[in-house]
Every structure is written in structure tokens, then in C-alpha cells.
XYZ file of C-alpha atoms in Angstrom:
760
model
C -92.034 108.774 1.662
C -92.030 110.639 4.992
C -89.341 113.297 5.378
C -88.115 114.975 8.574
C -85.366 117.599 8.745
C -82.783 117.925 11.491
C -81.088 121.312 11.523
C -77.827 121.478 13.483
C -76.780 124.971 14.512
C -74.703 126.749 17.153
C -76.132 128.867 19.947
C -74.459 132.164 21.018
C -72.800 130.110 23.767
C -71.253 127.779 21.121
C -73.476 124.837 21.981
C -74.948 122.511 19.356
C -78.698 122.946 18.903
C -80.838 120.138 17.402
C -83.969 121.473 15.655
C -86.392 118.904 14.250
C -89.073 119.928 11.734
C -91.877 117.558 10.794
C -95.312 118.279 9.293
C -95.088 121.968 10.160
C -94.101 121.437 13.813
C -90.698 122.165 15.316
C -88.916 120.840 18.371
C -85.583 122.032 19.745
C -83.073 120.071 21.835
C -79.928 121.472 23.466
C -76.844 119.447 22.576
C -73.182 119.438 23.621
C -70.640 122.244 23.355
C -69.026 122.599 19.955
C -65.740 121.604 21.590
C -67.104 118.065 21.941
C -67.755 117.972 18.193
C -64.206 119.182 17.541
C -62.781 116.510 19.844
C -64.836 113.830 18.092
C -63.543 115.088 14.760
C -59.956 114.785 16.007
C -60.558 111.263 17.333
C -62.083 110.174 14.029
C -59.104 111.599 12.154
C -56.763 109.469 14.257
C -58.673 106.422 13.005
C -58.986 107.460 9.356
C -57.340 104.212 8.236
C -59.413 102.055 10.596
C -62.419 99.987 9.612
C -66.041 100.782 10.391
C -66.091 98.575 13.495
C -63.231 100.461 15.165
C -64.699 103.841 14.294
C -68.030 102.655 15.705
C -66.303 102.047 19.043
C -64.966 105.619 18.941
C -68.445 106.987 18.221
C -69.947 105.004 21.092
C -67.769 106.997 23.498
C -69.645 110.110 22.376
C -73.126 108.558 22.307
C -74.365 110.399 25.396
C -72.900 113.732 24.262
C -74.858 113.638 21.005
C -78.060 112.458 22.657
C -79.524 115.703 24.072
C -82.324 115.377 26.651
C -85.589 114.550 24.951
C -84.104 113.774 21.533
C -83.845 109.997 21.965
C -87.512 109.590 23.021
C -88.609 111.717 20.066
C -86.443 109.697 17.665
C -87.693 106.368 19.009
C -91.290 107.533 18.788
C -90.784 108.774 15.229
C -89.213 105.522 14.025
C -91.852 103.384 15.760
C -94.702 105.278 14.060
C -93.389 104.719 10.545
C -95.323 102.574 8.113
C -93.053 103.016 5.088
C -89.791 104.534 3.949
C -88.749 107.613 5.908
C -85.801 109.932 5.612
C -84.034 112.120 8.153
C -82.489 115.079 6.300
C -79.536 116.492 8.236
C -78.583 120.129 7.624
C -75.619 122.026 9.122
C -73.956 125.207 7.901
C -70.969 125.060 10.263
C -68.253 122.777 8.847
C -67.429 121.557 12.353
C -70.869 119.968 12.392
C -71.439 119.102 8.740
C -68.185 117.094 8.552
C -69.211 114.701 11.347
C -70.514 111.222 10.403
C -74.147 111.838 11.342
C -75.222 108.703 9.493
C -73.259 106.604 11.978
C -74.119 108.805 14.972
C -77.882 108.731 14.410
C -78.203 105.275 12.853
C -75.111 103.217 13.720
C -74.206 101.349 10.545
C -75.024 97.677 10.803
C -77.856 98.114 13.317
C -81.417 97.471 12.212
C -83.253 100.760 11.769
C -86.432 99.744 9.994
C -86.809 101.702 6.797
C -85.175 104.919 8.024
C -82.354 106.568 6.085
C -80.129 109.548 6.863
C -79.118 111.961 4.108
C -77.470 115.388 4.014
C -79.152 118.469 2.586
C -77.489 121.734 1.579
C -80.636 123.820 2.158
C -83.669 123.359 4.375
C -85.967 124.394 1.522
C -85.474 124.454 -2.209
C -86.985 124.021 -5.616
C -88.574 120.792 -6.768
C -86.328 118.211 -8.338
C -86.175 117.706 -12.138
C -88.205 115.006 -13.823
C -86.761 111.547 -14.432
C -85.103 111.189 -17.822
C -85.369 108.435 -20.390
C -81.603 108.616 -20.901
C -78.606 110.540 -19.595
C -75.019 111.106 -20.622
C -72.411 109.999 -18.116
C -68.731 110.846 -17.837
C -66.734 108.143 -16.039
C -63.187 109.228 -15.192
C -60.836 106.803 -13.467
C -57.161 106.828 -12.507
C -55.637 103.372 -12.284
C -52.069 103.906 -11.103
C -51.479 107.164 -9.251
C -50.353 105.309 -6.136
C -47.451 103.322 -7.542
C -49.477 100.129 -7.846
C -52.448 99.356 -10.108
C -55.934 99.603 -8.618
C -57.847 96.536 -9.868
C -61.234 97.974 -8.920
C -60.769 101.091 -11.053
C -59.505 98.919 -13.900
C -62.651 96.784 -13.588
C -64.836 99.887 -13.744
C -63.182 101.180 -16.902
C -63.144 97.805 -18.643
C -66.419 96.199 -17.534
C -68.871 99.013 -16.846
C -69.732 99.709 -20.511
C -70.978 96.126 -20.998
C -72.917 96.049 -17.714
C -75.303 98.928 -18.510
C -77.802 99.622 -21.245
C -76.226 102.199 -23.550
C -79.638 103.329 -24.725
C -80.350 104.810 -21.321
C -76.861 105.596 -20.040
C -74.599 106.991 -22.746
C -71.028 106.628 -21.539
C -67.948 108.743 -22.091
C -64.862 107.064 -20.622
C -61.773 108.944 -19.459
C -58.803 106.872 -18.261
C -55.786 108.344 -16.438
C -56.619 111.846 -17.632
C -54.362 114.855 -17.193
C -55.589 118.096 -15.628
C -56.380 119.641 -19.017
C -58.183 116.554 -20.309
C -60.203 116.204 -17.122
C -61.306 119.845 -16.916
C -62.146 119.958 -20.622
C -64.375 116.889 -20.258
C -66.073 118.344 -17.155
C -66.873 121.568 -19.009
C -68.560 119.714 -21.877
C -72.262 120.538 -21.842
C -74.762 117.705 -21.848
C -73.307 115.507 -19.081
C -76.009 114.438 -16.639
C -73.912 112.218 -14.357
C -70.237 112.559 -13.433
C -68.557 109.512 -11.896
C -65.023 109.984 -10.540
C -62.771 107.102 -9.477
C -59.459 108.421 -8.163
C -57.838 106.578 -5.239
C -58.910 109.415 -2.928
C -59.200 113.157 -2.746
C -55.996 114.886 -1.630
C -55.282 117.981 0.413
C -53.246 120.436 -1.616
C -52.279 123.760 0.026
C -55.190 123.391 2.411
C -57.718 122.706 -0.374
C -59.371 119.455 -1.344
C -58.327 118.366 -4.817
C -58.797 115.573 -7.346
C -55.475 113.855 -8.184
C -54.933 113.587 -11.938
C -52.069 112.312 -14.065
C -49.206 114.767 -14.346
C -48.523 116.093 -17.820
C -44.799 115.290 -17.719
C -42.864 112.537 -15.936
C -40.596 113.244 -13.006
C -37.977 111.179 -11.225
C -39.528 108.787 -8.793
C -37.939 108.915 -5.359
C -38.739 105.309 -4.568
C -37.873 102.045 -6.264
C -40.790 99.919 -7.319
C -40.586 96.194 -8.011
C -40.282 95.269 -11.658
C -43.627 93.466 -11.521
C -45.367 96.702 -10.627
C -45.991 99.517 -13.047
C -44.289 102.677 -11.869
C -46.501 105.429 -10.551
C -47.379 108.439 -12.631
C -46.682 111.963 -11.416
C -49.672 113.585 -9.755
C -51.246 116.906 -10.690
C -53.844 117.827 -8.063
C -56.834 119.786 -9.394
C -58.599 121.790 -6.641
C -62.292 121.029 -6.253
C -62.993 124.726 -6.811
C -61.530 124.402 -10.317
C -63.522 121.224 -10.950
C -66.730 122.887 -9.780
C -66.059 125.908 -11.974
C -65.697 123.671 -15.027
C -68.824 121.713 -14.127
C -70.832 124.904 -13.592
C -70.814 125.365 -17.373
C -72.799 122.146 -17.699
C -76.521 122.907 -17.636
C -77.619 119.271 -17.528
C -75.552 117.990 -14.597
C -77.704 116.306 -11.954
C -75.395 114.013 -9.970
C -71.708 113.596 -9.075
C -70.388 110.330 -7.598
C -66.884 110.422 -6.100
C -66.095 106.723 -5.743
C -62.986 107.279 -3.629
C -61.698 107.169 -0.068
C -62.627 110.062 2.252
C -64.699 111.925 -0.326
C -68.211 111.719 1.116
C -68.080 114.394 3.796
C -66.158 117.584 3.010
C -65.558 116.786 -0.660
C -69.123 115.902 -1.621
C -70.482 118.729 0.538
C -68.375 121.210 -1.423
C -69.615 119.772 -4.726
C -73.274 119.637 -3.709
C -73.336 123.176 -2.298
C -71.467 124.705 -5.217
C -73.356 123.003 -8.054
C -76.730 122.308 -6.381
C -76.621 118.676 -7.480
C -76.747 115.283 -5.796
C -73.283 114.250 -4.574
C -72.335 110.782 -3.318
C -69.065 109.583 -1.803
C -67.501 107.314 0.796
C -67.025 108.829 4.284
C -63.866 106.855 5.102
C -61.641 104.208 3.560
C -63.144 101.921 0.955
C -61.701 98.754 -0.496
C -60.920 99.105 -4.189
C -62.991 96.055 -5.140
C -65.929 97.157 -2.971
C -65.908 100.563 -4.679
C -66.111 98.872 -8.086
C -68.910 96.597 -6.868
C -70.805 99.673 -5.698
C -70.512 101.217 -9.158
C -72.005 98.207 -10.907
C -74.747 97.708 -8.319
C -75.700 101.377 -7.864
C -76.220 102.264 -11.517
C -78.158 99.077 -12.212
C -80.596 100.066 -9.472
C -80.862 103.569 -10.929
C -81.634 102.148 -14.375
C -84.445 100.168 -12.780
C -85.984 103.473 -11.749
C -84.837 103.726 -8.134
C -83.738 106.932 -6.477
C -80.081 107.357 -5.447
C -81.246 107.111 -1.824
C -82.914 103.715 -2.317
C -80.023 102.466 -4.477
C -77.466 103.325 -1.767
C -79.619 101.777 0.935
C -80.082 98.607 -1.117
C -76.306 98.316 -1.509
C -75.805 98.819 2.231
C -78.186 95.976 2.983
C -76.448 93.766 0.433
C -72.966 94.116 1.915
C -74.023 94.599 5.537
C -73.958 91.940 8.209
C -75.951 91.435 11.357
C -72.903 91.763 13.584
C -70.352 94.090 12.020
C -70.761 97.750 11.018
C -69.921 98.522 7.397
C -69.146 101.718 5.542
C -71.719 102.981 3.063
C -71.621 106.086 0.845
C -72.882 109.443 2.117
C -75.663 111.067 0.080
C -75.857 114.871 -0.294
C -78.997 116.471 -1.738
C -79.635 120.104 -2.713
C -82.728 120.140 -0.445
C -85.287 117.745 1.072
C -87.371 118.086 -2.081
C -84.787 115.882 -3.851
C -85.296 112.858 -1.585
C -87.471 111.038 -4.109
C -85.597 112.207 -7.234
C -84.882 109.468 -9.744
C -82.378 110.007 -12.571
C -84.133 107.559 -14.905
C -87.766 106.881 -15.705
C -86.716 103.244 -15.539
C -89.292 101.131 -13.764
C -92.251 103.355 -14.670
C -91.486 103.064 -18.384
C -90.927 99.314 -18.146
C -94.009 98.599 -16.082
C -96.207 100.740 -18.305
C -94.852 98.972 -21.383
C -95.491 95.578 -19.844
C -99.031 96.560 -18.935
C -99.763 97.665 -22.503
C -98.335 94.506 -24.040
C -100.126 92.288 -21.528
C -103.439 94.075 -22.138
C -103.148 93.578 -25.873
C -102.343 89.914 -25.420
C -105.428 89.460 -23.263
C -107.669 91.092 -25.899
C -105.979 89.384 -28.813
C -104.854 92.679 -30.331
C -101.187 91.837 -30.526
C -99.584 89.614 -33.152
C -95.997 88.610 -33.830
C -94.902 88.637 -37.485
C -91.439 88.375 -38.840
C -89.921 88.935 -35.412
C -91.552 92.399 -35.052
C -94.416 93.452 -32.810
C -97.464 94.630 -34.797
C -100.909 95.673 -33.664
C -104.268 95.039 -35.290
C -106.784 97.862 -34.918
C -109.980 97.110 -33.087
C -113.257 98.577 -34.260
C -113.431 102.286 -33.522
C -109.772 102.567 -32.520
C -106.805 103.573 -34.641
C -103.732 101.333 -34.838
C -101.400 101.691 -31.859
C -97.728 100.788 -31.807
C -96.460 98.822 -28.847
C -93.967 100.718 -26.691
C -90.821 98.635 -26.125
C -89.608 98.311 -22.575
C -85.983 99.170 -21.803
C -83.774 96.124 -22.259
C -82.154 96.762 -18.885
C -85.514 96.263 -17.218
C -87.444 93.715 -19.243
C -85.850 90.710 -17.554
C -86.836 91.998 -14.100
C -90.545 92.007 -14.863
C -92.529 88.875 -13.917
C -95.051 89.653 -16.648
C -92.469 89.077 -19.359
C -91.230 85.692 -18.114
C -94.160 83.381 -18.634
C -92.323 80.151 -17.788
C -90.020 79.931 -14.738
C -86.434 79.453 -15.753
C -84.072 77.434 -13.557
C -81.204 79.368 -11.947
C -78.731 77.145 -13.798
C -79.950 78.705 -17.038
C -79.826 82.289 -15.855
C -76.254 82.958 -16.962
C -74.780 83.566 -13.496
C -71.147 84.670 -13.369
C -69.072 84.106 -10.233
C -65.963 86.205 -9.625
C -63.920 84.549 -6.893
C -60.397 85.557 -5.892
C -58.480 84.255 -2.852
C -55.106 85.731 -1.948
C -52.127 84.365 -3.824
C -50.080 83.932 -0.633
C -51.228 83.537 2.970
C -48.774 84.088 5.779
C -49.654 83.381 9.441
C -48.629 86.970 10.195
C -51.287 88.170 7.772
C -53.975 85.781 8.947
C -53.694 86.427 12.694
C -53.727 90.174 12.031
C -57.104 90.091 10.364
C -56.325 90.028 6.651
C -59.051 87.918 5.110
C -57.970 84.928 2.991
C -60.582 85.749 0.323
C -59.885 89.019 -1.469
C -63.076 89.411 -3.444
C -66.344 87.703 -4.342
C -69.116 89.004 -6.561
C -71.950 87.286 -8.422
C -73.423 88.715 -11.599
C -76.994 87.724 -12.348
C -79.326 88.605 -15.218
C -82.325 88.586 -12.877
C -83.375 88.560 -9.252
C -82.989 85.155 -7.634
C -81.630 83.356 -4.591
C -78.554 81.123 -4.588
C -76.473 79.285 -2.027
C -72.742 80.035 -1.890
C -70.393 77.402 -0.485
C -66.621 77.904 -0.105
C -64.504 74.928 0.903
C -60.937 75.360 2.160
C -58.791 72.229 1.900
C -55.376 72.441 3.584
C -54.414 68.837 2.887
C -54.879 67.882 6.511
C -58.244 69.442 7.253
C -61.269 70.955 5.512
C -63.383 73.951 6.538
C -66.567 75.070 4.826
C -68.267 78.462 4.703
C -71.910 78.676 3.590
C -74.128 81.653 2.867
C -77.449 82.291 1.145
C -77.195 85.243 -1.246
C -80.179 87.200 -2.502
C -79.198 88.351 -5.985
C -80.497 91.260 -7.963
C -79.972 92.056 -11.603
C -76.343 92.960 -12.197
C -73.254 92.382 -10.071
C -73.884 91.774 -6.365
C -70.866 91.816 -4.003
C -70.461 89.338 -1.163
C -69.002 90.637 2.094
C -65.761 88.750 2.811
C -65.169 90.034 6.347
C -67.100 87.149 7.904
C -65.409 84.424 5.884
C -63.048 82.449 8.115
C -61.631 78.952 7.871
C -60.621 77.165 11.107
C -58.465 74.776 9.066
C -56.056 77.651 8.300
C -55.682 78.526 11.972
C -55.049 74.831 12.643
C -52.001 75.139 10.369
C -50.724 77.955 12.592
C -51.196 75.878 15.730
C -49.259 73.015 14.101
C -46.560 75.415 12.845
C -47.065 73.873 9.422
C -44.559 74.674 6.707
C -45.075 75.830 3.148
C -47.809 74.098 1.192
C -50.599 74.691 -1.297
C -54.164 75.107 -0.018
C -57.231 75.081 -2.246
C -60.435 77.102 -2.137
C -63.486 75.804 -4.005
C -66.469 78.131 -4.444
C -69.770 76.609 -5.562
C -73.136 78.184 -6.392
C -76.250 76.054 -6.028
C -79.944 76.745 -6.487
C -82.410 76.415 -3.589
C -83.325 72.935 -4.831
C -79.676 71.821 -4.655
C -78.826 72.040 -8.353
C -75.197 73.014 -8.916
C -74.976 76.171 -11.033
C -71.241 76.817 -11.207
C -68.038 76.206 -9.328
C -64.443 77.376 -9.278
C -61.307 76.119 -7.550
C -58.382 78.403 -6.802
C -55.163 77.666 -4.938
C -53.087 79.813 -2.611
C -49.610 79.418 -1.161
C -49.533 78.819 2.592
C -46.253 80.118 3.997
C -44.408 79.096 7.135
C -44.529 81.417 10.146
C -40.892 82.493 9.634
C -41.106 82.955 5.880
C -41.042 86.529 4.676
C -41.602 87.681 1.100
C -39.999 90.968 0.081
C -43.052 92.062 -1.878
C -45.189 95.174 -1.830
C -48.248 93.305 -0.596
C -46.391 92.009 2.474
C -44.364 95.063 3.495
C -47.125 96.371 5.743
C -46.964 93.166 7.813
C -43.300 93.456 8.785
C -44.292 94.724 12.282
C -45.679 91.213 12.910
C -42.050 90.042 13.042
C -41.156 92.739 15.610
C -41.949 91.181 18.998
C -41.001 93.369 21.980
C -41.877 90.586 24.443
C -39.640 87.929 22.914
C -37.261 86.287 25.415
C -34.305 87.505 23.385
C -35.451 91.127 23.752
C -35.819 90.698 27.516
C -32.272 89.370 27.705
C -30.949 92.375 25.764
C -32.874 94.695 28.076
C -31.312 93.161 31.199
C -27.813 93.928 29.860
C -28.796 97.300 28.363
C -29.987 98.654 31.738
C -26.420 98.428 33.012
C -24.961 99.953 29.842
C -27.366 102.906 30.055
C -26.102 103.803 33.527
C -22.528 103.962 32.233
C -23.564 106.439 29.529
C -25.147 108.917 31.910
C -26.277 109.014 35.530
C -26.155 105.832 37.675
C -29.891 106.193 38.279
C -30.853 106.477 34.612
C -33.583 104.147 33.365
C -35.319 103.446 30.096
C -38.394 105.696 29.919
C -39.112 106.133 26.209
C -40.196 109.710 25.531
C -40.893 110.733 29.121
C -37.632 112.612 29.616
C -37.822 116.388 29.007
C -34.561 116.125 27.050
C -35.067 114.757 23.511
C -31.400 113.734 23.369
C -32.123 111.117 26.008
C -34.073 109.100 23.436
C -30.873 108.661 21.426
C -28.983 107.810 24.598
C -31.381 104.919 25.210
C -30.934 103.712 21.609
C -27.163 103.975 22.042
C -27.356 101.701 25.098
C -29.251 99.088 23.060
C -26.751 99.372 20.196
C -23.719 98.933 22.445
C -25.314 95.987 24.247
C -25.739 94.135 20.961
C -22.246 95.104 19.790
C -20.175 94.372 22.880
C -19.250 91.117 24.555
C -22.448 90.932 26.626
C -24.234 89.890 23.395
C -21.645 90.286 20.614
C -23.548 89.510 17.435
C -21.841 88.462 14.197
C -23.245 89.220 10.760
C -24.315 86.273 8.622
C -25.677 86.129 5.093
C -29.309 85.091 4.520
C -29.958 81.318 4.622
C -28.899 79.416 1.529
C -32.470 78.338 0.781
C -34.348 81.535 -0.035
C -38.103 81.939 -0.025
C -39.449 81.758 -3.561
C -42.350 83.754 -4.947
C -45.247 81.420 -5.812
C -45.950 83.153 -9.131
C -42.557 84.064 -10.606
C -40.733 81.105 -8.947
C -37.850 83.482 -8.231
C -36.099 84.126 -4.886
C -38.120 86.881 -3.209
C -37.551 86.585 0.528
C -35.872 84.763 3.368
C -36.430 82.853 6.576
C -36.614 85.352 9.442
C -34.864 84.373 12.654
C -36.668 85.076 15.900
C -35.089 87.602 18.253
C -34.226 84.783 20.656
C -32.434 82.860 17.887
C -30.382 85.943 16.988
C -29.407 86.606 20.609
C -28.743 82.984 21.576
C -26.757 82.072 18.461
C -25.236 85.580 18.137
C -25.897 85.583 14.381
C -28.159 87.674 12.177
C -28.710 89.181 8.741
C -29.316 92.875 8.214
C -33.042 92.132 8.255
C -32.808 90.090 11.476
C -30.773 92.801 13.187
C -33.067 95.643 12.127
C -36.089 93.749 13.482
C -34.275 92.992 16.755
C -33.245 96.619 17.321
C -36.796 97.729 16.498
C -38.211 95.253 19.032
C -35.818 96.469 21.725
C -36.749 100.090 20.986
C -40.452 99.291 21.146
C -39.974 97.446 24.454
C -38.563 100.584 26.114
C -41.254 102.858 24.645
C -39.480 104.304 21.594
C -41.238 104.254 18.195
C -39.041 102.437 15.635
C -39.206 102.424 11.850
C -37.974 99.693 9.508
C -36.473 100.859 6.212
C -36.270 98.547 3.199
C -34.087 99.446 0.239
C -33.028 97.243 -2.662
C -31.178 94.305 -1.094
C -30.841 95.786 2.405
C -32.750 96.560 5.607
C -31.888 99.086 8.319
C -33.669 100.675 11.241
C -34.605 104.109 12.518
C -36.596 105.733 15.299
C -38.682 108.820 15.966
C -36.856 111.331 18.144
C -40.133 112.590 19.686
C -43.557 111.003 19.920
C -45.073 114.383 18.977
C -43.280 114.356 15.613
C -44.606 110.872 14.928
C -48.192 111.850 15.736
C -48.045 115.064 13.693
C -46.585 113.323 10.663
C -49.331 110.742 10.357
C -51.985 113.335 11.187
C -50.879 116.016 8.706
C -49.491 114.363 5.589
C -50.671 116.993 3.124
C -51.026 116.025 -0.496
C -51.097 112.289 0.131
C -53.417 109.936 -1.687
C -55.324 107.833 0.813
C -56.452 104.389 -0.243
C -57.774 101.314 1.508
C -54.591 99.404 0.700
C -53.505 97.666 3.859
C -50.674 99.609 5.478
C -51.390 103.082 4.095
C -51.553 104.397 7.654
C -48.038 103.319 8.633
C -45.938 103.085 5.473
C -44.234 105.689 3.293
C -42.494 105.179 -0.040
C -41.236 108.693 -0.781
C -37.489 108.878 -0.210
C -37.479 112.691 -0.280
C -40.025 112.649 2.531
C -37.781 110.427 4.656
C -34.725 112.595 3.969
C -36.704 115.663 5.035
C -37.803 114.006 8.298
C -34.208 113.048 9.068
C -32.860 116.496 8.167
C -35.321 118.321 10.421
C -34.551 116.068 13.364
C -37.753 114.030 13.506
C -36.256 110.625 12.625
C -32.780 109.174 13.196
C -31.498 106.313 11.020
C -29.200 103.539 12.253
C -27.113 101.068 10.250
C -28.065 97.858 12.054
C -25.116 95.794 10.772
C -22.669 98.091 12.602
C -23.487 96.177 15.803
C -21.417 93.379 14.243
C -18.274 95.535 14.075
C -16.662 96.079 17.463
C -14.848 99.237 16.374
C -18.000 101.028 15.149
C -19.846 103.478 17.381
C -23.522 104.324 17.564
C -22.839 107.835 16.270
C -20.977 106.394 13.273
C -23.872 104.030 12.560
C -26.279 106.997 12.523
C -24.024 109.285 10.470
C -23.222 106.632 7.877
C -26.835 105.660 7.395
C -28.077 109.275 7.184
C -25.399 110.353 4.688
C -25.378 107.234 2.525
C -29.134 107.134 2.118
C -29.461 110.835 1.305
C -26.608 110.881 -1.235
C -26.563 107.406 -2.777
C -29.668 105.341 -1.996
C -32.767 107.483 -2.469
C -33.738 105.753 -5.687
C -33.375 102.349 -3.994
C -36.077 102.919 -1.366
C -38.837 100.357 -1.184
C -40.713 101.348 1.942
C -40.488 102.819 5.432
C -42.655 101.026 8.017
C -43.645 102.746 11.260
C -43.975 99.891 13.741
C -45.845 101.845 16.411
C -48.332 103.294 13.912
C -49.029 99.767 12.669
C -49.927 98.303 16.050
C -53.605 99.119 15.726
C -53.759 96.607 12.863
C -50.646 94.417 13.059
C -49.716 92.622 16.262
C -46.583 90.488 16.800
C -46.735 86.808 15.919
């Protein structure tokens, strides 16, 4: 395997210098100023909750900056001369450089790059890697419910991983929802060769990266969770320095995998540099199911004798597509000498065993008696015992399978899970109808996957050929679309059941297995008050609705009566922050007074029922035009209307859901809104849709209101002619802080959501 190092350093003038070393020769290229790297870092941080495709567009804006003169021709020449696997080892001491996504900068994820891989190295030169082991001890620690909702992927890891690996070669110690003391004690236990961590994400605690663990004692939760959801556990963040100190007592540790969001850059770098081990983690957000699929796939490849580098690359090719970039884990090595390191002897042991057995069969020196392998000595040779191949590898060897076995007899297992409910608001905003697909196979083979979506009026079919390997292989769901579902949107179809049938067939057309699952299709105006749908509430806030435009026409006149005759709506452009509230006051009075004059009405008598519990769980949402034209609205309708009016004039609204009620708020400055989402210290970041624009901590909301960043408004006060805007704000601020903290469901920032959720 050919290895080239790329050393990134800073010149005295604070410019990035690219130094390439290959076969004893060195070449230097002058790159951009370090300020460009800092700006790129800031832009990436703004998109920390975005997918790989959006981040790829951000990186493309910096493509020329990170392509110093002469570097691109060298890189193209190097890649074109390669005959086999080659690795570019990136080294940078300055954190402003080491924390950039060089994997995506140098080899944009999703683009064909031959057999070239990019890894990180802590040192340019180091000692040789340790020999592959026949077996290793592994500590797998996972936290299933630190976020307030269970993480199914972590649960799958803890429950299924022990049966998916060969315990003779990977001896597991499981640690579920551990406290700080339990976690550190397990890390300090000598003899662990591999540490696998599955928290939701790393957190920033007092400026330090930390692993969130279960708090030792419960505390009062400041947000109400639905009864169907297990309440969150208190969090005790353990700094990575403390984790590394505990692990430093372990003489056998070789690799740490942090299977969590935003752990692959700074977090894994800190681990790899401190402990001089291999460290692997995700550079950005990762779906909980994808993270679990990576666990099953990655360790199976290691047990086959592959290096971590080749195992990660194999996974990337499995989930990657020809059109869309995908996120793959970042690999940190102590030095370039570790590129070819393999944790397990794996394939070598298996192949050697197979060769010995096959040789004895050819010479007639092997007999089977009583179910045990025995050997008969040949003249001049002592008896020799056959070496058994590892069970995890035997089935992968062609020499062992003498007669081809049909795929139908291979024991394939299909895991197929569509979403329980599909709302047009979710579908048009990019949420895929299929949550997860994986196929577990006992051997390498090819199958055809077919998914049929039947809406009752139309049928769409998705087909894909899947190349399986031994173990669980995930199927990328981002490309799975069904035109028949979008046809329901065009027809404004009401509630109904739709079915999804997944079928696996062999290349010769033989059906291997099939599953049918149903999902609830909801009408465009149906809204479920459930945790999974809260993040999509901004889809019901439409600033360009005709009703909003009508309110704006009246509100322009009202605004001039509140201040200067030349006043206009300008969002946050006024140098006086108080003017933001003046604009909101004009909207409030327009809805309250005779120009619109809305009356409160209870939710419709036919509520929206949850498809699983069969209990009332939502309501029909009126459009803004319906509210304005009919002059009627519920608290939810009114909050959405006020939010839409605020967004139309350039003010960033928030929707607040508490038990049985909805009200509205707004950011008093756009700077406060940007700083909040950019600097939420101590938060757990997950790939759950909406993490980048929702908050569930009531104390956090009270703090933002108290320090003058957010103002809250009781939306139903527009229905009472004797109530003022100031009274609506005072009542809502006081009542929530003193009486309703424990009733909070969620706060949704409409403006922050617009990158992912557009109006219906």
C-alpha cells in the first residue's frame, strides 16, 4: 500500500503551507491565509446540522482557496499513477487546520477517487504498529436515553451486537447507561484492546469536550415529555481529559471508536494524540440507525482481517451513491506506520487453515471420525493436528463451500421500517418515507431489493441491486422516493393507509423473503402533537399566504399610528431594538381590532387521532387565509398566523408548545438568535430531525426571556378587544416562568428551521 504524507503548517506570515512527502522527496505549495481556514470553520459550524450534500456546497466555495498553485497537478498525477491502494496521511499541529474536514476537501465524499483514502496522523514518523491479535477484549458503552427520547440505534447495538460477532475473537464487556464512576472504572480496567463509545454526541462543557454519561441522581426535568416517551436521565459530562487519563492505565488499548455525532475531528484527535491509538468518529451528524449499521459492518470486516482503514472505506462504498455525498467516519492514526495495522489476524488465520485442510484432503491425510477432525501420519512425518479456522471467517472462504448454495438458503434477514405516519409537510421537506433498511447475510452474495408503495390509487416501485457481505449491510434510504406519494399531495388526498412491500430476490429471480408494512398518510392540514412532528411545525407557517398579505396591508397603517408617519416594517434593520417590538405590536393590534377582529374558537370537534394509540393527538390546522377570512382561530392557529406575519416583515418568530396550549414569541435581535444556535454549550447534538431549531429546556427559555433575547406573546389575547400587546407579553412571560415550566413540550425557531423546512 503506497503512503504519502501531507503536512499542513503555518508560515511566519500566517499562511497555510502544504508539504508533500513521498518516497524521500518533498514538495511545498503555498496555500491560503489562515484567516480563510478560520472563515471556513465558521461556515461549517453554521451548517453543523446540515447533511453532507449541503456542507459539500459550502466546501465548494472554498475549493480554489485550498488548491494552491501546483498542488492540483501533483495530486492528479499521483492518483493517476496508482496501481493499488494508496493513502494520503494528513498531519497538522495547529487546531485551526487539523479540525477542518480534509477528507471532504481533498476527496469530496461521493466522488470517485480510485483507491485513494485520506486519513489523519498525529505524528509524521513513529514506531511500527503492533502485530495482529488472535483475539481482543472490547468494552462497548452506550447511552440510550440521555436526550429525552430513546435512541433505537444504540439500543440495537447493545442488544444485537453480542450475537453478531464471534466471541472467541472479540470478547465483549457491555456497559449500558453508565454513570461517571462506572464508565471511568471500566475504562481504567487493564486488558481492553478496543473501546467503543455510543453516546448521542460529545458535548462542550466549560470549554472542554466531554462524554455525556448518566447522572448519579435524578433532578427535576424542566420540560414535559409525552407519556409514551421515557423521561430523560440527568447528564453528567465527563471531560475527555478524564477519560484519557483513565484509559492511559490500560496497556493493551489499541483503538477507540466514538460512534457519535461530531466526534471525529476534535474529539478523536484529542484521544489519538493523548493515547497514541487509532481513533475513529463521525465528523458531523450521523443518523442513529446508520451509526448502528456502521458498528455491525465495521467490526465484521475487522474480524475478517481487514485494517480499520479498509473497513471504513468498504462501509463508505456500501452506503455511498453516485450522485449524493455521504458522511463517513474520520480515521486518526498515531503515525503513517499504522496505515496497514489490523486488529485481528482474521483472514490470514482462516486462509492458512483452509490451505492446510485442503492440502490434507488432496493427499488423503485427513479423515472425519465421530464428528472430529483427525489426521493420519504419513511415512516419515509425525501426526499433525488440523488448525480450525475462526467461525466468523469459515463461511467466507470459497474453499470450504464445495457445493454452491442458493441465496434462498443463506439465512438472509431483512430489517425494513417505514415511518409510522407520513404528512405532506414532512414529505415535501425531504424526510424520507423509509426510516431504515438493512440486510444481514451469512456470506457474500448479490440480491435484488424491490420496494413497492401502494397508495390505493397508484403504485410506485423502487429497485436496487445490493452487493452483500457477511454481516449486516445497510441500504442508503436517501434515494428512495415514491411518485405515488407526491401524487397524493397533488390530489390533496385525505387520511388513508398506504402499504410498503419490500422483497428480496436472487439474481435468477427466486424470491428470498418479503415484508409488508403500512403507514398512515395524513391530510395536508392534519397536525399531530407528537415529538416526531414538532420540528415540522414551521411548514404550517407560510409568510406568503394571502391572509398574511391582507394583515400586512392593514398593519402598515397601524404602524404609522404607533410612531412616525413614515415608519415601515424593516425587521431588524432599525438601530433601535425596541422598534422590533413596535412592529410586532402593530401586527397584534391589526389582528385584534376591527380591521381583522378575530374571535377565539375551540379546536374542531373531530380531532386527529394517533395511528398507534388511537387516541386524540392533534387537530386540523386552519390556513392563515381561513383564519383571516372567517375571523376564527384556535390558539394554535393564531400562534402560527402571528409567526407568519412576523416572518413576512423580517422578524424571527418562535412557536412554543406547552401541554394543551400554543403561544408565540420572537427574537428581539437577529444577533441573539445567531449566537444562541452557534454557542449552545453543553448540548447533546444528535441527528434527530429538528435538533438545530428546537429546544425543550424550559429554564433555557426563561433565561433567554429574562436577558431580553426573546419576547413571548399570548396569541389568544388578539381575541379580547380590551387586551393590549404589552399585557399579552407580560402575562405570557410571568405565567410561563412561574406556573408552566414543567408543561413545556418544545420551542421551535421558525427562521432557524428554514434551511430544512419550507412552508407547504
